[in-house]
Structures are given as structure tokens and as C-alpha cells.
Amino acid sequence: MKPGRAATFGKSAAQFLAGCVRQTVTVKPHIEPDGSLLEAVKQWQQVFEHNPVMYFMVDPAGTVINVNTFGAAQLGYTAAELIGRSVLDVFLEEDRAFVRACVALCLETVDQSHTWEIRKVRKDGSVLWVRENAKTMLRADGGPIVLVACENITERKEAENALRESEQRFRDYAETASDWFWETGPDHRVTLISEHSDTVAAPAGLIGLTRWDIAPDADLEPERWRQHRAALDAHVPFRDLVYRSKDRSGQPIYVRTSGKPFFDAEGAFLGYRGVCTDVTAAIRADQAEDALRKAQVELAHVTRVTTLGELTASIAHEINQPLAAVIANADACLTWLQRSPPDFKAARRSVEWIIEDGTRASDVIRRVRALAKRSDIEMVPLDANVVVREAVALVQREMASHAVSVRMELSSALPKIFGDRIQLQQVLINLIKNGIEAMDGVHDRPRELAIRSEADDDEAVLVSVTDCGAGICEQAIDRLFTPFFTTKSSGMGMGLSICRSIIEVHGGRLSAVPNQGRGATFQITLPRHREETS
Ligand code: ADP
């Protein structure tokens, strides 16, 4: 027997366990006359029985010698159910090796306390997290015993896990993003670039530089950068600043960045944090689209002028007709005035006709000028019927000279469309001219062109041009709208392709269908104009 040890055991075990509970518990050292443990166990049991801490005593073989009622209840057992069982039964299979190692460590280091966090399994299989404080004491007979106090830390652990998961989730987002993150200090110099920035297009060697040191356009656009620096100095967030930079291989890239200031607990400004995106592809696509749009506008203009050239004869005729009428009416007017007495009523009527014809001629000139004018697209609400009538007026003579009659079936209840008047006229003139040419070889029936407009449903306006000409052959149907496809000896094959791109810019469709009988129908579908309600 080693009383000294026994005394140490009794006292330090009580202190140890008391230190593991939240409230301070005073435990008198109690040593049995024969130095046995039993009474000490009883005493601890009394002290810890109703304490909200799980408390276990385990022998070197891992058998539970004692457990308090609270501890057993936490695991869904009674104390009697646990005493005598292997302590491993209340741990997950995969954690048991760790438990054994912990017990072994405690046994090797008598009187030293150890702490670890581990999962315990309840009787019903559910799991709770505990922090265990353990220490090996020597019994009066010298045999070791492991005392364990466990605190339920499930809530804290779940909160920690949730936080870790959320951190991991944001790290995953950040690392898989094609964006990179940066931080600048109070002097706006870069202090940090996200770690994965070498997998994205982030420029290298940014640390220590300001944004305007990096951007080669800083000198070219001083006002923009002055505004940006003023925002930074005012410590306000900024959004979507796009500037030029260079990637790691020195190639120019476009970068879009947004940032917000951050401050310490006292409110002192520490710098900015933000995100950068390589927007080179988007900007290049915008530039290409812009160039394409400009090219299309120019092409449309060129073909319009070409069409006008082809229509010169009929336009000249259109103007000549009212001019001839003006001269005839002016002559008549003079005759009425030279009468004795002058017939003022008749003279007045002649002058009115002169005004009407003059207006007609000037209308034709206005339309021709509008078609010839090089203009950017001007989208306005339009009445499709007016566009049709104006286009027909310009090709009236062309139709007459080809012995083509036009039948117009224009719906009177047509919603407005939204578009560029000149471009839509260009499309119609093109379709009408094609129709006239398609009927060139028709000699056995009247050459008739039908132009119809109607509201499709609530959504669209349909305008169609139907001829009774040669029709569209099988091989041609898929290629009509392909640039340079033509079956005409002097055709350019650009008309329909330009028409389709104009209609698509208007958010509509242009399609061709062979007629049931003879000829073909070209149909334009345009979305109706929706008034802004704001
Ligand atoms: P082009 O008139 O210079 O040939 P387009 O692009 O306007 O160019 O027309 C392409 C081709 O589509 C024409 O050559 C012709 O074969 C066919 N096409 C166009 N309109 C009609 C039509 N109304 N009927 C039959 N074929 C047509």
C-alpha cells in the first residue's frame, strides 16, 4: 500500500473532476482505512450525481466502473446498464481506435490530465459531441483508474461545422470563379490577390501597385480616373469599373472590378476589398457586334442606293407626271384668267390642283431623299400600313411598266409596330421588286401582286407580299436568304439576306413559302409595339 499515493489520488481526483464542472465543488479527500477506492467512489458519486456533467470511471481494460445518472441519461441509458460494459460501446466504430489510444495515453501519464473532443453514441444510435477531460489516478492498491468528465458540446460543434461548411462553400465559389479577389490598403495599393488568381487571367506582380499604375488607359481618360479616385478617397463603394490591363503574358485584357471599403472596429479606414473579372471576351464581342451593325447599316444603305438607281426611270416618271399636270393646270389657270370676264372660280380650282400635284411631286422627292440619305437606325412607333403605302408609291411606275397590278388588303385594325421606317420600306421595295421580276415570264394570266397586312394575334403584325410568278424551286428554298445567292443573270443575291437581317434587328422574322397555286409569298412578322407604361 502506498498511502501517499492514495492521498494524492483522492485529493487530486476530486480537484480534477471539480475543475471539469462549471460550479466549484468542494470535495474532502477521503481515504479508507485500508486505502481502498470504494468509499472515494461513493463520495465522488454523491458529488457528481446531480451535476450536469457526464462522469465516467473506467478501468484499464476499458470497462465502465461508474457513471453518474446524468451522464448515463445523456446517452439514453441508466447507470446500471452501463456499469460493467465496455466504454467503447458508447463510441462510434470508427472512433474506437482513437478512444483506445487516449485511454493508453492516460494510463501512461498518471496524474496528467488530457482533453479531447469526440462523438459519443446514444442508445438510440444518435450522436452527440463531447469534450472529455481525463486523468488516470492510482487506486489505494496501486491499480490505475481513468476518470473522465465530459461536457456536451454538440451545439457548439454544430455551429462550428455550419460555419466551416459555409466558409468552405464560399471558398469553393471563390476558387471556382473566373474572378479574382483583391484587397488594397489605405493608400489604395494592392496588398492581396486571391490565391487562385494564377489560374485565371489576373495580371501578375500587382502587389504594391495602385489601379491607375496598372491601367494603360489611365492617362487617356483622366476624367474617368479622377472620378474613380475621388470615390476611393471618399471611401464609398464602387461598381463595374472597366479598364484595360495586361495578363501574365503581357497581352492586353479588359478587366471589370467592383469594391467596397472596410474599416476597423473604431471605424478607421483600412482599405478596399473587391473582385475583378476578365471581360475581354465580352468587350471584344460587343466591339465585333458594333462593327457588324455598322457594316450592315452601310450595306443596307449601299443596296438602297443601288435600288434607287434601278428605280430612277420610274421615280423620274413619278415626278414627271405631277409636274406635267402642274404645267397643264397652270396653262388652264391662265386661260381662265384671260377670259372676259375672268373665271376666277375655275382659275382657283386649277391653282388647287397645282398645289396638290406639287405636293405629290415633293412627296416623291422627300421619300427618295430619305431612302438615299445615309442614316443610322431610328426606331419609332410606326403604322405598318403607312410604311406599305409609301413603299408601293415608290415602285408604282415600276409595276405599271411591267404590267403588274397591285392588290392591297390592309387591315384597318393594326397595332403599331416599332421600327425604322426607311429600313422597313427598303425591305418591302425589295420584296415587291422580286415579285415583279418573278412574274416577268408570266404571259398566260394577269400579273398580280397582293400585299396584305394583318394582326396575327395580340403579339405580332404580319405583312406579306404574294406574287403569281415562277415560284421557288426546291433547291432554292433553303438558300434564298444566303448572301450572293441569285438565279438572275444580273442579280447580286444580297437583297433577301439584307432584308432578313433588317427584320431580325427589328425582333421579327422574314420567311418565304411557295404558294399553293403559282408563285411565292414572302412574309414579314414584326412584334407589335408595346407602350412603356412607366
Ligand atoms: P437578287 O434579286 O439579286 O437575285 P435576292 O436576295 O433579292 O437577290 O433574291 C435571291 C434569289 O431568291 C433570287 O435570285 C431568286 O432566285 C429568289 N427569289 C427572290 N424572290 C423571289 C420570288 N418572289 N419568287 C421566286 N424566287 C424569288
XYZ file of C-alpha atoms and ligand atoms in Angstrom:
561
model
C 0.000 0.000 0.000
C 1.198 3.475 -0.750
C -0.798 5.895 1.405
C 0.925 8.886 -0.056
C -0.302 7.890 -3.467
C -3.746 7.113 -2.179
C -3.957 10.536 -0.605
C -2.812 12.129 -3.801
C -5.324 10.108 -5.734
C -8.246 11.068 -3.527
C -7.466 14.738 -3.450
C -6.340 15.314 -6.973
C -9.164 13.227 -8.458
C -11.705 15.387 -6.696
C -9.923 18.544 -7.780
C -9.629 17.247 -11.290
C -13.274 16.423 -11.643
C -14.327 19.592 -9.835
C -12.252 21.563 -12.325
C -14.201 19.992 -15.155
C -17.587 21.166 -13.978
C -18.892 24.623 -14.145
C -19.659 25.089 -10.498
C -16.963 24.744 -7.877
C -17.354 21.642 -5.812
C -15.502 21.104 -2.619
C -14.598 17.514 -2.075
C -12.882 16.421 1.065
C -10.152 13.867 0.495
C -11.393 10.641 1.819
C -9.182 7.673 2.365
C -10.487 4.347 3.562
C -8.609 2.839 6.465
C -7.467 0.067 4.166
C -6.783 2.637 1.436
C -9.392 1.172 -0.901
C -11.157 3.156 -3.530
C -14.717 2.196 -2.819
C -15.626 4.955 -0.419
C -13.911 7.536 -2.562
C -16.003 6.381 -5.483
C -19.125 6.673 -3.429
C -18.148 10.145 -2.359
C -17.488 11.330 -5.923
C -20.670 9.728 -6.979
C -22.587 11.800 -4.448
C -20.862 14.949 -5.534
C -21.296 14.448 -9.244
C -24.517 12.502 -9.269
C -26.674 15.504 -9.974
C -24.084 17.583 -11.683
C -24.835 18.385 -15.329
C -21.580 16.830 -16.447
C -21.198 13.272 -17.636
C -18.769 11.491 -15.482
C -17.230 8.077 -16.080
C -14.762 5.885 -14.292
C -13.083 3.322 -16.467
C -10.635 0.581 -15.588
C -7.519 -0.144 -17.684
C -9.458 -2.751 -19.679
C -11.954 -0.066 -20.679
C -14.809 -1.350 -18.506
C -17.102 1.251 -17.016
C -16.753 1.096 -13.249
C -19.016 4.000 -12.574
C -21.086 6.594 -14.340
C -23.333 9.290 -12.894
C -27.075 9.209 -13.543
C -26.912 12.414 -15.569
C -24.111 11.005 -17.740
C -25.945 7.751 -18.380
C -29.189 9.604 -19.094
C -27.455 11.834 -21.627
C -26.688 8.684 -23.551
C -30.155 7.232 -23.073
C -29.067 4.566 -20.561
C -29.442 4.015 -16.868
C -26.221 3.921 -14.882
C -26.828 0.223 -14.166
C -26.990 -0.516 -17.890
C -23.570 0.997 -18.469
C -21.625 -0.183 -15.465
C -19.718 -3.301 -16.326
C -19.873 -2.651 -20.066
C -17.023 -1.672 -22.316
C -16.817 2.070 -22.609
C -16.199 1.556 -26.346
C -19.925 0.746 -26.683
C -20.756 4.438 -26.400
C -18.401 5.447 -29.201
C -18.702 5.158 -32.970
C -16.950 2.212 -34.509
C -14.572 4.447 -36.451
C -13.626 6.428 -33.325
C -12.813 3.405 -31.132
C -9.141 3.183 -32.104
C -8.797 6.816 -31.062
C -10.521 6.083 -27.740
C -8.152 3.189 -27.080
C -5.177 5.426 -27.855
C -6.499 8.088 -25.478
C -7.018 5.586 -22.667
C -3.499 4.207 -23.272
C -2.042 7.701 -23.122
C -3.859 8.446 -19.869
C -2.604 5.202 -18.377
C 0.966 6.068 -19.349
C 0.785 9.533 -17.841
C -0.668 9.090 -14.390
C -1.926 12.301 -12.792
C -1.714 14.276 -16.006
C -4.956 15.469 -17.442
C -5.805 15.216 -21.122
C -8.540 16.762 -23.183
C -10.060 15.788 -26.496
C -13.256 16.204 -28.426
C -15.099 13.166 -29.705
C -18.505 11.865 -30.707
C -20.462 9.616 -28.391
C -23.340 7.376 -29.459
C -26.618 7.266 -27.584
C -28.539 4.080 -27.037
C -30.881 5.101 -29.891
C -27.928 5.495 -32.248
C -27.955 9.300 -32.344
C -24.669 11.067 -31.920
C -23.547 13.864 -29.627
C -20.271 15.707 -29.423
C -18.427 15.880 -26.091
C -15.265 17.401 -24.789
C -13.643 14.886 -22.475
C -11.229 15.713 -19.687
C -9.493 12.579 -18.496
C -6.897 11.697 -15.976
C -5.500 8.449 -14.596
C -5.397 8.060 -10.837
C -3.864 5.237 -8.888
C -6.092 3.335 -6.526
C -5.039 2.554 -2.999
C -3.889 -0.825 -4.211
C -1.806 0.884 -6.888
C -4.097 -0.098 -9.754
C -4.819 2.694 -12.223
C -8.285 4.012 -12.999
C -9.262 6.566 -15.625
C -11.621 9.332 -14.571
C -13.433 11.100 -17.359
C -15.643 14.197 -17.233
C -17.463 15.015 -20.432
C -19.198 18.186 -21.443
C -21.835 18.126 -24.157
C -20.579 20.438 -26.884
C -22.937 19.309 -29.635
C -24.438 22.764 -30.157
C -21.059 24.453 -30.381
C -19.783 21.710 -32.673
C -22.795 22.007 -34.968
C -22.352 25.779 -35.090
C -18.662 25.272 -35.873
C -19.475 22.731 -38.558
C -22.082 25.032 -40.083
C -19.539 27.853 -40.080
C -16.859 25.609 -41.586
C -19.278 24.401 -44.248
C -20.306 27.924 -45.057
C -16.649 29.006 -45.224
C -15.868 26.037 -47.429
C -18.841 26.801 -49.638
C -17.670 30.380 -50.146
C -14.098 29.197 -50.683
C -15.376 26.771 -53.337
C -17.336 29.544 -55.033
C -14.326 31.815 -54.890
C -11.867 29.237 -56.151
C -14.013 28.021 -58.997
C -14.966 31.540 -60.043
C -13.219 33.019 -63.017
C -12.992 36.135 -60.894
C -10.150 37.026 -58.617
C -10.275 38.883 -55.354
C -8.123 41.725 -54.209
C -7.513 43.871 -51.201
C -5.927 47.308 -51.123
C -4.554 49.245 -48.167
C -5.398 52.784 -47.000
C -3.116 54.164 -49.762
C -5.101 52.137 -52.376
C -2.096 49.946 -53.181
C -2.784 46.235 -53.721
C -1.947 44.213 -50.617
C -3.533 40.886 -51.525
C -4.667 38.926 -54.600
C -6.670 35.719 -54.188
C -4.562 32.582 -54.164
C -6.174 31.010 -57.194
C -5.522 34.135 -59.273
C -2.753 32.313 -61.171
C -5.392 30.001 -62.656
C -7.366 32.917 -64.037
C -6.296 35.799 -66.225
C -5.257 38.008 -63.313
C -2.187 40.029 -64.124
C 0.943 39.144 -62.120
C 3.014 41.440 -59.938
C 0.190 43.694 -58.786
C 1.158 43.842 -55.124
C 2.178 47.362 -54.154
C 0.616 48.988 -57.224
C -2.456 51.178 -57.459
C -5.126 50.503 -60.076
C -4.092 53.545 -62.075
C -0.489 52.307 -62.100
C -1.788 49.162 -63.801
C -4.207 50.619 -66.355
C -2.609 51.907 -69.553
C -5.746 53.923 -70.249
C -5.370 55.959 -67.042
C -3.646 58.795 -68.924
C -6.033 58.669 -71.851
C -9.177 59.001 -69.802
C -8.135 61.316 -66.976
C -11.665 62.392 -66.065
C -12.902 58.828 -65.520
C -9.942 58.026 -63.320
C -10.242 61.301 -61.422
C -13.827 60.344 -60.582
C -12.739 56.859 -59.512
C -10.006 58.222 -57.246
C -12.454 60.724 -55.748
C -14.811 57.814 -54.926
C -11.929 55.911 -53.295
C -10.865 58.927 -51.271
C -14.468 59.350 -50.132
C -14.361 55.682 -49.008
C -17.559 54.787 -50.854
C -18.205 51.502 -52.680
C -17.749 51.430 -56.461
C -19.200 49.118 -59.094
C -18.295 47.848 -62.553
C -15.264 49.954 -63.325
C -13.927 48.621 -66.629
C -10.326 49.324 -67.542
C -7.559 47.936 -69.690
C -4.818 45.848 -68.169
C -2.374 43.147 -69.231
C -2.451 39.434 -68.494
C 0.552 37.418 -67.329
C 1.927 37.136 -70.829
C 1.582 40.867 -71.411
C -1.471 40.564 -73.666
C -3.994 43.381 -73.290
C -7.137 42.380 -71.410
C -10.183 44.222 -70.173
C -10.989 43.965 -66.501
C -14.172 44.838 -64.679
C -13.904 45.478 -60.966
C -16.110 46.407 -58.030
C -15.051 47.085 -54.470
C -16.196 48.227 -51.055
C -14.256 49.902 -48.274
C -13.570 48.147 -44.979
C -12.890 49.668 -41.582
C -11.557 48.558 -38.193
C -13.712 48.335 -35.043
C -13.093 52.035 -34.342
C -14.211 52.966 -37.847
C -10.735 53.764 -39.177
C -10.452 53.168 -42.941
C -8.282 50.132 -43.720
C -8.668 49.851 -47.480
C -10.901 48.207 -50.068
C -11.873 44.640 -50.821
C -13.293 43.640 -54.145
C -13.476 41.371 -57.108
C -12.110 41.548 -60.654
C -13.422 39.780 -63.755
C -11.739 39.352 -67.113
C -14.336 40.799 -69.508
C -12.110 40.800 -72.597
C -14.268 38.311 -74.486
C -17.480 40.217 -73.757
C -15.942 43.553 -74.738
C -14.452 42.111 -77.941
C -17.839 40.562 -78.763
C -19.507 43.948 -78.194
C -16.947 45.632 -80.409
C -17.426 42.981 -83.104
C -21.197 43.302 -82.873
C -20.900 47.063 -83.128
C -18.677 46.755 -86.195
C -21.103 44.233 -87.708
C -24.047 46.511 -87.050
C -22.228 49.427 -88.702
C -21.285 47.234 -91.669
C -24.901 46.098 -92.002
C -26.175 49.670 -91.912
C -23.658 50.627 -94.626
C -24.524 47.607 -96.722
C -28.210 48.323 -96.382
C -27.500 51.880 -97.434
C -25.462 50.839 -100.463
C -28.106 48.400 -101.655
C -30.788 51.019 -101.099
C -28.930 53.480 -103.285
C -28.416 50.723 -105.863
C -32.147 50.005 -105.809
C -32.868 53.693 -106.225
C -30.525 53.718 -109.233
C -32.544 50.858 -110.708
C -35.741 52.751 -109.960
C -34.541 56.035 -111.475
C -36.747 55.718 -114.528
C -39.888 55.080 -112.552
C -39.017 57.741 -109.954
C -38.402 60.255 -112.738
C -41.765 59.280 -114.125
C -43.379 59.658 -110.697
C -42.088 63.216 -110.527
C -42.649 64.000 -114.167
C -46.320 63.121 -114.004
C -47.329 65.702 -111.388
C -45.007 68.251 -112.999
C -46.767 67.803 -116.336
C -50.079 68.167 -114.546
C -48.804 71.321 -112.835
C -47.909 72.836 -116.221
C -51.251 71.843 -117.741
C -53.167 73.275 -114.794
C -51.106 76.469 -114.835
C -51.916 76.869 -118.555
C -55.596 76.291 -117.817
C -55.447 78.789 -114.992
C -54.045 81.450 -117.327
C -56.811 80.711 -119.845
C -59.491 81.117 -117.105
C -57.937 84.395 -116.065
C -57.683 85.706 -119.652
C -61.402 85.197 -120.173
C -63.579 88.246 -120.155
C -64.809 88.343 -117.531
C -62.117 86.087 -115.903
C -63.488 82.869 -114.453
C -61.968 83.113 -111.002
C -63.766 80.035 -109.713
C -62.242 77.794 -112.406
C -58.844 79.510 -112.025
C -58.940 78.836 -108.304
C -59.722 75.153 -108.897
C -56.718 74.938 -111.277
C -54.447 76.504 -108.670
C -55.684 73.985 -106.069
C -54.794 71.128 -108.438
C -51.384 72.727 -108.992
C -50.817 72.702 -105.229
C -51.942 69.057 -104.978
C -49.650 67.920 -107.800
C -46.746 69.978 -106.468
C -47.198 68.336 -103.081
C -47.302 64.901 -104.731
C -44.030 65.556 -106.578
C -42.349 66.919 -103.499
C -43.553 63.863 -101.524
C -41.844 61.565 -104.007
C -38.640 63.597 -103.744
C -38.850 63.522 -99.958
C -39.183 59.744 -99.962
C -36.344 59.281 -102.417
C -34.122 61.569 -100.385
C -34.979 59.712 -97.211
C -34.056 56.401 -98.860
C -30.802 57.799 -100.242
C -29.842 59.527 -97.020
C -27.219 57.726 -95.061
C -28.850 57.469 -91.684
C -28.474 55.460 -88.544
C -31.349 53.307 -87.459
C -34.104 55.373 -85.916
C -36.624 53.221 -84.108
C -40.050 54.817 -83.645
C -43.639 53.573 -83.335
C -44.995 53.069 -86.855
C -48.185 52.238 -88.679
C -47.229 49.305 -90.920
C -49.907 50.292 -93.463
C -48.312 53.717 -93.943
C -44.923 52.080 -94.495
C -46.512 49.754 -97.093
C -48.254 52.619 -98.933
C -45.091 54.725 -99.074
C -43.063 51.805 -100.418
C -45.712 50.992 -103.022
C -45.781 54.641 -104.138
C -42.092 54.424 -104.991
C -42.478 51.322 -107.165
C -45.818 52.196 -108.697
C -44.316 53.075 -112.032
C -42.048 50.008 -111.972
C -45.163 47.869 -111.578
C -47.003 49.707 -114.319
C -44.141 49.304 -116.763
C -44.124 45.544 -116.084
C -47.895 45.358 -116.433
C -48.227 44.316 -112.819
C -51.274 45.312 -110.845
C -51.225 45.565 -107.087
C -53.978 44.488 -104.752
C -53.693 45.837 -101.247
C -55.580 44.175 -98.427
C -54.529 46.213 -95.438
C -56.175 45.568 -92.117
C -57.719 48.648 -90.601
C -57.234 47.332 -87.058
C -53.480 47.043 -86.984
C -51.484 47.621 -83.821
C -48.406 49.832 -84.118
C -45.008 48.323 -84.744
C -41.696 49.715 -83.564
C -39.067 50.186 -86.217
C -37.040 52.212 -88.656
C -39.329 53.498 -91.421
C -36.667 53.701 -94.116
C -35.281 50.227 -93.476
C -38.738 48.643 -93.465
C -39.566 50.412 -96.724
C -36.329 49.069 -98.140
C -37.428 45.530 -97.254
C -40.829 46.000 -98.867
C -39.402 47.580 -102.032
C -37.038 44.637 -102.296
C -39.833 42.083 -101.914
C -42.072 43.937 -104.382
C -39.247 44.204 -106.959
C -38.504 40.494 -106.581
C -42.210 39.764 -107.060
C -42.343 41.907 -110.211
C -39.256 40.165 -111.599
C -40.639 36.716 -110.719
C -43.705 37.488 -112.865
C -41.670 38.675 -115.853
C -42.199 35.404 -117.690
C -45.943 35.249 -116.981
C -47.988 35.775 -120.106
C -50.976 33.468 -119.659
C -52.529 35.151 -116.608
C -52.762 38.580 -115.051
C -49.576 39.604 -113.248
C -50.915 40.449 -109.851
C -49.112 41.284 -106.668
C -51.079 41.054 -103.420
C -49.854 42.977 -100.378
C -51.597 42.135 -97.136
C -51.318 43.299 -93.578
C -52.996 41.766 -90.581
C -52.662 41.410 -86.842
C -51.513 37.872 -86.101
C -52.723 37.639 -82.532
C -52.032 40.115 -79.785
C -48.328 39.794 -80.311
C -47.436 40.380 -83.936
C -48.153 42.217 -87.175
C -47.878 40.290 -90.430
C -47.135 41.874 -93.773
C -46.974 39.617 -96.813
C -46.136 40.093 -100.486
C -47.614 37.426 -102.775
C -46.876 37.070 -106.474
C -48.095 34.591 -109.059
C -44.737 34.241 -110.757
C -42.272 31.426 -111.338
C -42.321 30.292 -107.700
C -39.428 28.995 -105.654
C -37.809 25.738 -106.647
C -36.926 23.048 -104.077
C -33.163 23.670 -104.243
C -33.559 27.396 -103.820
C -35.882 27.461 -100.816
C -33.120 26.923 -98.223
C -30.699 29.268 -99.892
C -32.853 32.294 -100.702
C -31.565 34.257 -97.729
C -27.924 33.262 -98.175
C -25.773 36.208 -99.284
C -24.921 36.195 -103.017
C -27.481 33.520 -103.872
C -29.159 34.584 -107.087
C -30.809 32.928 -110.074
C -30.827 36.156 -112.061
C -28.170 36.900 -114.662
C -27.684 40.425 -113.355
C -28.689 39.732 -109.736
C -26.437 40.456 -106.810
C -28.109 37.998 -104.434
C -27.847 40.345 -101.459
C -31.407 41.671 -101.310
C -33.092 38.944 -99.259
C -30.139 38.443 -96.935
C -30.150 42.152 -96.084
C -33.942 42.119 -95.744
C -33.756 39.244 -93.269
C -31.073 40.907 -91.149
C -33.083 44.152 -91.097
C -36.195 42.292 -89.935
C -34.198 40.380 -87.309
C -32.778 43.635 -85.946
C -36.431 44.609 -85.525
C -37.033 41.476 -83.471
C -39.072 39.889 -86.260
C -38.881 37.110 -88.879
C -38.833 37.053 -92.661
C -39.876 33.813 -94.335
C -40.656 32.568 -97.806
C -43.216 29.935 -98.797
C -44.175 28.604 -102.203
C -47.864 29.287 -102.931
C -50.449 26.526 -103.229
C -51.010 27.555 -106.828
C -48.391 29.586 -108.603
C -45.808 31.981 -107.273
C -44.421 32.677 -103.839
C -45.278 34.554 -100.651
C -42.767 36.434 -98.558
C -43.983 37.157 -95.071
C -42.684 39.633 -92.540
C -43.636 39.125 -88.896
C -42.932 42.046 -86.615
C -43.621 42.303 -82.896
C -46.263 44.845 -82.016
C -45.116 47.963 -80.246
C -45.697 47.930 -76.522
C -46.121 51.318 -74.920
C -43.809 51.926 -71.988
C -46.129 52.143 -69.062
C -43.652 53.746 -66.659
P -31.378 39.050 -106.374
O -32.753 39.628 -106.562
O -30.287 39.986 -106.663
O -31.199 37.714 -107.021
P -32.297 38.450 -103.718
O -31.535 38.135 -102.477
O -33.309 39.522 -103.606
O -31.224 38.790 -104.822
O -33.006 37.129 -104.196
C -32.293 35.926 -104.233
C -32.985 34.896 -105.104
O -34.194 34.482 -104.471
C -33.402 35.365 -106.450
O -32.340 35.323 -107.395
C -34.492 34.385 -106.796
O -33.964 33.179 -107.269
C -35.142 34.083 -105.476
N -36.363 34.884 -105.269
C -36.487 36.039 -104.633
N -37.760 36.461 -104.636
C -38.456 35.552 -105.348
C -39.841 35.426 -105.750
N -40.765 36.341 -105.410
N -40.186 34.336 -106.463
C -39.287 33.415 -106.812
N -37.967 33.475 -106.459
C -37.561 34.536 -105.742
